[in-house]
mmCIF file of N, CA and C in Angstrom:
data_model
loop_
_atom_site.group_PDB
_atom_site.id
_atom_site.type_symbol
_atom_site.label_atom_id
_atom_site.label_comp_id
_atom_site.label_asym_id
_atom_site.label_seq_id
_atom_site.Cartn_x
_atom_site.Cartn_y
_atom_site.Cartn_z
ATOM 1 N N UNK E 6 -31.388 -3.346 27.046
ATOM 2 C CA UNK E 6 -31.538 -2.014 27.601
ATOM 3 C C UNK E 6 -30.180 -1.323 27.759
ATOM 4 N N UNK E 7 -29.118 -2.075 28.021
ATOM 5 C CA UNK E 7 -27.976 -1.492 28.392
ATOM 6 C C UNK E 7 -26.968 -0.970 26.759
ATOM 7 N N UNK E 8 -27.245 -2.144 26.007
ATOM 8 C CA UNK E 8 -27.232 -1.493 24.712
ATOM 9 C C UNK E 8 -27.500 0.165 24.133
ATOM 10 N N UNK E 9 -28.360 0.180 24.249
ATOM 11 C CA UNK E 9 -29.535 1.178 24.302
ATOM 12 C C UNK E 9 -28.953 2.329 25.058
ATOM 13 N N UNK E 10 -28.897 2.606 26.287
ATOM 14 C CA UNK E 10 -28.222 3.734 27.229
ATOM 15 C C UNK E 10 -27.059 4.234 26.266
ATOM 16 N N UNK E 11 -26.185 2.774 26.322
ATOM 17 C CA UNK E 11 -24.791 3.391 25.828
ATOM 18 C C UNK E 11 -24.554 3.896 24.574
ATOM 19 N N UNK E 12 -25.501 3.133 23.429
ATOM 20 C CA UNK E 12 -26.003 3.631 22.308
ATOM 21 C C UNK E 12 -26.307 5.358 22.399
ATOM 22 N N UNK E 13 -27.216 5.341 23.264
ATOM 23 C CA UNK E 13 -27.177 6.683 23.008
ATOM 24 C C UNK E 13 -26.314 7.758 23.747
ATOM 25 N N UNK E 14 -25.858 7.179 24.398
ATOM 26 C CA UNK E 14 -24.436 8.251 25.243
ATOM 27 C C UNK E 14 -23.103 8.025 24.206
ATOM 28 N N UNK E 15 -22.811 7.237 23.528
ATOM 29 C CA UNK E 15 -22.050 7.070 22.299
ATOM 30 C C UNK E 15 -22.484 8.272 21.138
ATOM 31 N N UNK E 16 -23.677 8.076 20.730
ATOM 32 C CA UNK E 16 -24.232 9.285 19.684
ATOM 33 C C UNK E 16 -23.940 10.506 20.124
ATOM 34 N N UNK E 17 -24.454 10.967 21.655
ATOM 35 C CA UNK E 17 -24.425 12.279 22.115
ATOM 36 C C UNK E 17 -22.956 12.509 22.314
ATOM 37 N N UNK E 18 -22.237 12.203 22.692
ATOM 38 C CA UNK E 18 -20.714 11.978 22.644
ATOM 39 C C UNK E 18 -20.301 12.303 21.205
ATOM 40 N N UNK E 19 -20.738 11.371 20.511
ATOM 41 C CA UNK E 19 -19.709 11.613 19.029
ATOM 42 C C UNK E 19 -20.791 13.131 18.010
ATOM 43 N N UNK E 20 -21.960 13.309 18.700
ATOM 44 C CA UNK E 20 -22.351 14.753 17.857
ATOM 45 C C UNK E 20 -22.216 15.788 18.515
ATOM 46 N N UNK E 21 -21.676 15.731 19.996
ATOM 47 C CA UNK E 21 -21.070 16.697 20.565
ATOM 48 C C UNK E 21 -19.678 16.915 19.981
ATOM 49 N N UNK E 22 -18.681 15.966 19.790
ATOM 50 C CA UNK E 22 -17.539 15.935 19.143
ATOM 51 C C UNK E 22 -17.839 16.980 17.824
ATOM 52 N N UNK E 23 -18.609 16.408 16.931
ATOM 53 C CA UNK E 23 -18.997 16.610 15.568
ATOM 54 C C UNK E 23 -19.029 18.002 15.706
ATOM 55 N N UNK E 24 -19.673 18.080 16.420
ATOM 56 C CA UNK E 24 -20.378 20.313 16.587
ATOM 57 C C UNK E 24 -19.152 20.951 16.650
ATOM 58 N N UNK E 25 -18.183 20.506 17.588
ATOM 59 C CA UNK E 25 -17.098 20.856 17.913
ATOM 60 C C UNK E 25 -15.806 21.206 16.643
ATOM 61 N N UNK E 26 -16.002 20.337 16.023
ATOM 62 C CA UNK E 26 -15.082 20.027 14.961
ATOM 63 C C UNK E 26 -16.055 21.056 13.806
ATOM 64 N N UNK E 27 -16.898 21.298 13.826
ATOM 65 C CA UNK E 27 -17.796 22.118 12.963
ATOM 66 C C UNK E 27 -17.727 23.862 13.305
ATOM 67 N N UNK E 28 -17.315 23.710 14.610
ATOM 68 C CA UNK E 28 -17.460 25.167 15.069
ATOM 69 C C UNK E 28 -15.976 25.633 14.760
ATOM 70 N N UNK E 29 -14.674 24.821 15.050
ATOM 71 C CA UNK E 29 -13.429 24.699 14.872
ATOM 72 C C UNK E 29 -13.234 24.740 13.575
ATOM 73 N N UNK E 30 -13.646 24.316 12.577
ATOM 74 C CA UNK E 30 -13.463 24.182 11.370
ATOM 75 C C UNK E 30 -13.919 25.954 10.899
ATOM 76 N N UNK E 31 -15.148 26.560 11.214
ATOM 77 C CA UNK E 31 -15.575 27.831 10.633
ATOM 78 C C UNK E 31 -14.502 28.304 10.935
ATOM 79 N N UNK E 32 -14.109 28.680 12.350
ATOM 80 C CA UNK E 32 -13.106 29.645 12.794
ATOM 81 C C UNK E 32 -11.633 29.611 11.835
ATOM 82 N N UNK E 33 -11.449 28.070 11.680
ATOM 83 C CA UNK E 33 -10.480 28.144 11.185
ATOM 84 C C UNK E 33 -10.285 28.459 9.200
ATOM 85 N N UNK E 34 -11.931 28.568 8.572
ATOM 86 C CA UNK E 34 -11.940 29.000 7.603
ATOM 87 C C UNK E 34 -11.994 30.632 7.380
ATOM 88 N N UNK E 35 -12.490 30.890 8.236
ATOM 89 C CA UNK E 35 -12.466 32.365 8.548
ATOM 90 C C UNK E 35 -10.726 32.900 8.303
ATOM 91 N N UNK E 36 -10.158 32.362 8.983
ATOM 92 C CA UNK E 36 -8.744 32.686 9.456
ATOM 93 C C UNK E 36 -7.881 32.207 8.271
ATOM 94 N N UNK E 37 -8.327 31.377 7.455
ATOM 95 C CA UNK E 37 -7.694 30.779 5.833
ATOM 96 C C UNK E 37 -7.820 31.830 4.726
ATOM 97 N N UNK E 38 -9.512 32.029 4.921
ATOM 98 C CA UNK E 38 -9.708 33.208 4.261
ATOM 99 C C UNK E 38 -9.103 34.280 3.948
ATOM 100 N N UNK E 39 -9.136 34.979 5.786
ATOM 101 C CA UNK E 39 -8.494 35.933 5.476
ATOM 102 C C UNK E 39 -7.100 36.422 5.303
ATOM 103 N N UNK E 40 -6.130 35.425 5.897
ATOM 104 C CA UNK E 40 -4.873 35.520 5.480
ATOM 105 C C UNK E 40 -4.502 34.955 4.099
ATOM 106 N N UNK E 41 -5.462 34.307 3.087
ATOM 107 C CA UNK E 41 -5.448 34.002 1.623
ATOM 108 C C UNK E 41 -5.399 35.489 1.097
ATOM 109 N N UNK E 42 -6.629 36.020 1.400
ATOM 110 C CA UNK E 42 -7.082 37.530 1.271
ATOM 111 C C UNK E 42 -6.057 38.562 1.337
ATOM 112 N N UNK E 43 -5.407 38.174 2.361
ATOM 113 C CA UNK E 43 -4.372 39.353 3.400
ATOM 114 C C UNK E 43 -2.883 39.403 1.825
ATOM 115 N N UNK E 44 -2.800 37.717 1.425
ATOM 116 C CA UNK E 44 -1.677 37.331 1.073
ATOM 117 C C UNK E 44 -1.886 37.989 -0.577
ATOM 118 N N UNK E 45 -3.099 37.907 -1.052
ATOM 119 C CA UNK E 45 -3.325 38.526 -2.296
ATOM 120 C C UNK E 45 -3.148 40.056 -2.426
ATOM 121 N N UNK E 46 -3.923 40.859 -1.239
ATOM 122 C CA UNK E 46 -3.510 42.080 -1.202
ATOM 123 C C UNK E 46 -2.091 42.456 -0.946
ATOM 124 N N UNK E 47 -1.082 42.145 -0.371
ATOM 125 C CA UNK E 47 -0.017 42.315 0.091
ATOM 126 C C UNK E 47 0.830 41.963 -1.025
ATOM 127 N N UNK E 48 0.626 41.027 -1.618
ATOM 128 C CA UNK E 48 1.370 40.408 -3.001
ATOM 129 C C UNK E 48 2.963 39.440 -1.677
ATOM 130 N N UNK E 49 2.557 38.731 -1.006
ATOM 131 C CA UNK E 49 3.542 38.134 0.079
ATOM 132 C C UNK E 49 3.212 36.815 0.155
ATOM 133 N N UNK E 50 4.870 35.998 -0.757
ATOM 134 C CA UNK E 50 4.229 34.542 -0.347
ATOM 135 C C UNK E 50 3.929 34.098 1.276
ATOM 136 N N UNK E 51 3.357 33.154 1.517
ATOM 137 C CA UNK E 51 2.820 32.529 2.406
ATOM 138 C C UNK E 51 1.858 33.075 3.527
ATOM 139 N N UNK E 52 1.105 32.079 4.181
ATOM 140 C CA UNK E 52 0.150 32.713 4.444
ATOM 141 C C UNK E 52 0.161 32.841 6.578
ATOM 142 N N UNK E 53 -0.137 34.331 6.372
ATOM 143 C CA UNK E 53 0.462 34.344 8.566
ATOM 144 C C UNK E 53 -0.999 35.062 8.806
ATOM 145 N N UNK E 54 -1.256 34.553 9.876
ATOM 146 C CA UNK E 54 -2.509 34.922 10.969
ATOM 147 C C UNK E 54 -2.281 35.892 11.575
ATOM 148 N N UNK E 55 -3.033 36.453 11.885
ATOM 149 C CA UNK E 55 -3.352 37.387 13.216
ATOM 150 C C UNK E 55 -4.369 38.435 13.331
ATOM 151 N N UNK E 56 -4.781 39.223 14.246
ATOM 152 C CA UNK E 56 -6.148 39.716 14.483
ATOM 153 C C UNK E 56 -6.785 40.365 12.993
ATOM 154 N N UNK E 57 -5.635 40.631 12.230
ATOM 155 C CA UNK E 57 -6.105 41.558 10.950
ATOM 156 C C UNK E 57 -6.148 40.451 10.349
ATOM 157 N N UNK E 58 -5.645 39.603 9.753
ATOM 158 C CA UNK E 58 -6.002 38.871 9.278
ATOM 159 C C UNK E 58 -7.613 38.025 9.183
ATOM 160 N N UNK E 59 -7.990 37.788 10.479
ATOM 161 C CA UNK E 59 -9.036 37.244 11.016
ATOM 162 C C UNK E 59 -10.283 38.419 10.688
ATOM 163 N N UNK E 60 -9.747 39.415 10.922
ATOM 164 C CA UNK E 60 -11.002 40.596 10.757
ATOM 165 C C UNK E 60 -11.110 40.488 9.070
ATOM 166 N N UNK E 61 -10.391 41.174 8.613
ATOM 167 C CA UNK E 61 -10.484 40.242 6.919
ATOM 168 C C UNK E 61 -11.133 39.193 6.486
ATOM 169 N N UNK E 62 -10.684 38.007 7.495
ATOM 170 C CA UNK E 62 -11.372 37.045 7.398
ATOM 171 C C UNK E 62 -13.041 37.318 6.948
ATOM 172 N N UNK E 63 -13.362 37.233 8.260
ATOM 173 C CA UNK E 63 -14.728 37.960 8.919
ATOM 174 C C UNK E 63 -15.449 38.856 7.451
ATOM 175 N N UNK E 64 -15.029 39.849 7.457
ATOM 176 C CA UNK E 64 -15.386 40.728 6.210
ATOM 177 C C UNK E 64 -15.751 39.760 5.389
ATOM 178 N N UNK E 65 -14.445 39.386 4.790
ATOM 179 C CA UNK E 65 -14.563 38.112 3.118
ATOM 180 C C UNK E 65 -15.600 37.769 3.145
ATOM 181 N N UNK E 66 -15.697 36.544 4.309
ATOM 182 C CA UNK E 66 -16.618 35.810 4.571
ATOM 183 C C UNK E 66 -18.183 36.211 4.358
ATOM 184 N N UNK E 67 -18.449 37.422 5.410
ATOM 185 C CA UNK E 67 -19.886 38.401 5.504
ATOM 186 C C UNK E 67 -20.069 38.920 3.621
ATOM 187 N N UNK E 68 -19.464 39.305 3.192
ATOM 188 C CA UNK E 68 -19.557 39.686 1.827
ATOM 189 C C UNK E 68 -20.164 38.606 1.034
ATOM 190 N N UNK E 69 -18.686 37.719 0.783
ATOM 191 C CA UNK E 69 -19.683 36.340 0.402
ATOM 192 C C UNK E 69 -20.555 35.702 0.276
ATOM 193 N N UNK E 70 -20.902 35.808 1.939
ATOM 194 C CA UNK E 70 -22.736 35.008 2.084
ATOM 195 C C UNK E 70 -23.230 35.903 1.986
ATOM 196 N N UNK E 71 -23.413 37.232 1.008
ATOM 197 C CA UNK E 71 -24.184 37.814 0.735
ATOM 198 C C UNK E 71 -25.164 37.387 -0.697
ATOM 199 N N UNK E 72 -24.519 36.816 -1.498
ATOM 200 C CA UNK E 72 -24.244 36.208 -2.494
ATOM 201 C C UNK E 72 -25.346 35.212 -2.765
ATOM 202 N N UNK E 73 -27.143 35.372 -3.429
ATOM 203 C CA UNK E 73 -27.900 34.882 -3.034
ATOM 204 C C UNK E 73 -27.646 33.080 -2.254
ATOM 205 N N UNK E 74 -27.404 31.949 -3.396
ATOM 206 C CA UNK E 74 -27.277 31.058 -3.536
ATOM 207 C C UNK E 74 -25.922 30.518 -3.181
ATOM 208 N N UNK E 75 -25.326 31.057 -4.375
ATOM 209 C CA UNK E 75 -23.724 30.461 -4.576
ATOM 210 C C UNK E 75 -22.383 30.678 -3.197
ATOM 211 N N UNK E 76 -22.756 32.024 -3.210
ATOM 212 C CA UNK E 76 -22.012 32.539 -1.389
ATOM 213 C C UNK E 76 -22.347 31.363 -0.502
ATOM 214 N N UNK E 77 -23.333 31.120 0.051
ATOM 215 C CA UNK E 77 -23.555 30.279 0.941
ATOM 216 C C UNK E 77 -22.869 28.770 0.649
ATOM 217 N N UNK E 78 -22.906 28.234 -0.916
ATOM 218 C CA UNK E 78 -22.740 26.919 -1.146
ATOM 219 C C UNK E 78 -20.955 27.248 -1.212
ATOM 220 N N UNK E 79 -20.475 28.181 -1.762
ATOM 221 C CA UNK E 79 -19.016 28.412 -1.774
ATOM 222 C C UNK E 79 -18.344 28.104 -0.035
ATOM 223 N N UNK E 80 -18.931 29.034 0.955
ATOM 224 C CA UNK E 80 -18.394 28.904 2.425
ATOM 225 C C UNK E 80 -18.458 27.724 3.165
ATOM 226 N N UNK E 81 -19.758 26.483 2.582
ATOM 227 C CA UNK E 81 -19.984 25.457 3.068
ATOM 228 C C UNK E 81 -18.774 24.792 2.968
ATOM 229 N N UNK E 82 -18.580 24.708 1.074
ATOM 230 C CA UNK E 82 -17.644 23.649 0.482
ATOM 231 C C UNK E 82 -15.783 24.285 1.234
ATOM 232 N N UNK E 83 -15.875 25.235 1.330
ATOM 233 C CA UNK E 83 -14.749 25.716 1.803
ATOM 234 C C UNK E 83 -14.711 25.169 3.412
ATOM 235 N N UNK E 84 -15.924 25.067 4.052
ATOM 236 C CA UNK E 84 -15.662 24.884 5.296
ATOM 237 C C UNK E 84 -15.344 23.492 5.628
ATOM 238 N N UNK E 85 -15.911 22.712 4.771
ATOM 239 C CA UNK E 85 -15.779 21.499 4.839
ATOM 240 C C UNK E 85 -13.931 20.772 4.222
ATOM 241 N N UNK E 86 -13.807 21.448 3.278
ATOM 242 C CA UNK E 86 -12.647 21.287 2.693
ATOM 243 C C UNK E 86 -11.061 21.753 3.671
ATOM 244 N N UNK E 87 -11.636 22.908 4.747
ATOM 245 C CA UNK E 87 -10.999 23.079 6.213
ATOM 246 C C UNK E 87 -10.906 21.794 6.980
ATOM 247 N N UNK E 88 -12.327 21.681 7.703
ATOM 248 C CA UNK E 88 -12.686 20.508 8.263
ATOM 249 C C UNK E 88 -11.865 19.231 7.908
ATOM 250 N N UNK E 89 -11.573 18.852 6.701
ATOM 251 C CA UNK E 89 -11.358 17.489 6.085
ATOM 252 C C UNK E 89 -9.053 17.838 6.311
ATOM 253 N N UNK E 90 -9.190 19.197 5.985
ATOM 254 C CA UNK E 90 -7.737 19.431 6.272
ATOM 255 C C UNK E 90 -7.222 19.020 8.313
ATOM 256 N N UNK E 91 -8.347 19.551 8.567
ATOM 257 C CA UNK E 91 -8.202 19.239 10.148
ATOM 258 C C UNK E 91 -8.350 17.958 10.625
ATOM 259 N N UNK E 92 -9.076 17.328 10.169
ATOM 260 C CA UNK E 92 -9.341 15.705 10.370
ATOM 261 C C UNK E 92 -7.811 15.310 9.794
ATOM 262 N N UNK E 93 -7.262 15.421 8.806
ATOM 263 C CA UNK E 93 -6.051 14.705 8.231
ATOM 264 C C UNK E 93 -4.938 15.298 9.318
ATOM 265 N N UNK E 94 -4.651 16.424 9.593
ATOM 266 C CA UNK E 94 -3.838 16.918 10.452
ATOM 267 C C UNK E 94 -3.542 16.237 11.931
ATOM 268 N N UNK E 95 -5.049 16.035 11.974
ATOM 269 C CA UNK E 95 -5.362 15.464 13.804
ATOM 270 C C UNK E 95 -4.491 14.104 12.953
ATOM 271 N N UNK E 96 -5.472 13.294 12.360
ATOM 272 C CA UNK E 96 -4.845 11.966 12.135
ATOM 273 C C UNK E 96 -3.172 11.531 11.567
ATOM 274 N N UNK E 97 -2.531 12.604 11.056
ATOM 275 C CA UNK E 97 -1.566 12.553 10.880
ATOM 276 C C UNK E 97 0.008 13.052 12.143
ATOM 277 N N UNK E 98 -0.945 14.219 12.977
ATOM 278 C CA UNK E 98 -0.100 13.946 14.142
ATOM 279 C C UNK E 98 -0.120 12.829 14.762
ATOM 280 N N UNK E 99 -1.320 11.888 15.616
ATOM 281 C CA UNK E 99 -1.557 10.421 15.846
ATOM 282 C C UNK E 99 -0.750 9.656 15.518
ATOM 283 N N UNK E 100 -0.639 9.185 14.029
ATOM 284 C CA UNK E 100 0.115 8.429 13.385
ATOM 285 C C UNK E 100 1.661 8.720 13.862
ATOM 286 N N UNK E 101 2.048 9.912 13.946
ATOM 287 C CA UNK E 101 3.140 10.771 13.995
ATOM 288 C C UNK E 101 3.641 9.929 15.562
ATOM 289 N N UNK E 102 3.214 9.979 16.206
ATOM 290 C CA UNK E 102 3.314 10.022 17.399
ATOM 291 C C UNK E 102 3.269 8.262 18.165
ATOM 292 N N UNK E 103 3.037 7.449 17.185
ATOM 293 C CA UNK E 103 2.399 6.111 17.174
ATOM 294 C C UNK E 103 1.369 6.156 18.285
ATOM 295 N N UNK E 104 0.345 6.767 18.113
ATOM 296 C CA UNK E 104 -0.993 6.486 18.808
ATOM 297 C C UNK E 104 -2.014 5.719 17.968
ATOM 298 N N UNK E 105 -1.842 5.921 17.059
ATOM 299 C CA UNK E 105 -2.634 5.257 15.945
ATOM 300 C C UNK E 105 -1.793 4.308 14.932
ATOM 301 N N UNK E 106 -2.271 3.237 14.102
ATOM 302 C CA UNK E 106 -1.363 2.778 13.216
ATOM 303 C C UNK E 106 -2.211 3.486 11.954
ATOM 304 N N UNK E 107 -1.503 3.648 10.716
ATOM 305 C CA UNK E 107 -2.479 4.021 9.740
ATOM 306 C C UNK E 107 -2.885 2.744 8.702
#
């Protein structure tokens, strides 16, 4: 039984995490987007944030998933491809820091 409890306070724990890292990840594709966006219009290497940027973002994005099929499967793979940048980041400060060994 005690298995069991913690079993499931472990799950709810790590898909609360998960959501988190899912909701963090959009925002932060949003904000990739649109300073990618920002950096093409401007013709300016590298890429800087800020509210215009993000509103850009936003736009790109809304346009996109307009896009019957492919829009939607494009923002996923992008979001995830964020996500997977953020997971390496987290784990590479860790390492950074010796909290983790790799």
């Amino acid at each position: 039984f005690l298995v069991l409890v913690v079993g499931y306070a472990l799950a709810f724990l790590l898909f609360a995490f998960y959501l988190l890292a899912l909701a963090l990840s959009w925002v932060l594709t949003v904000l990739w987007i649109g300073a990618w966006a920002s950096s093409l219009v401007n013709k300016q290497p590298g890429l800087a944030v800020g509210w215009k940027t993000a509103t850009l973002g936003a736009v790109v994005v809304a346009v996109i998933k307009f896009i019957p099929v492919v829009g939607a499967l494009f923002c996923f793979v992008v979001m995830l491809a964020v996500l997977g940048g953020l997971v390496t980041s987290i784990k590479s400060d860790l390492v950074e820091h010796g909290e983790v060994k790799e």
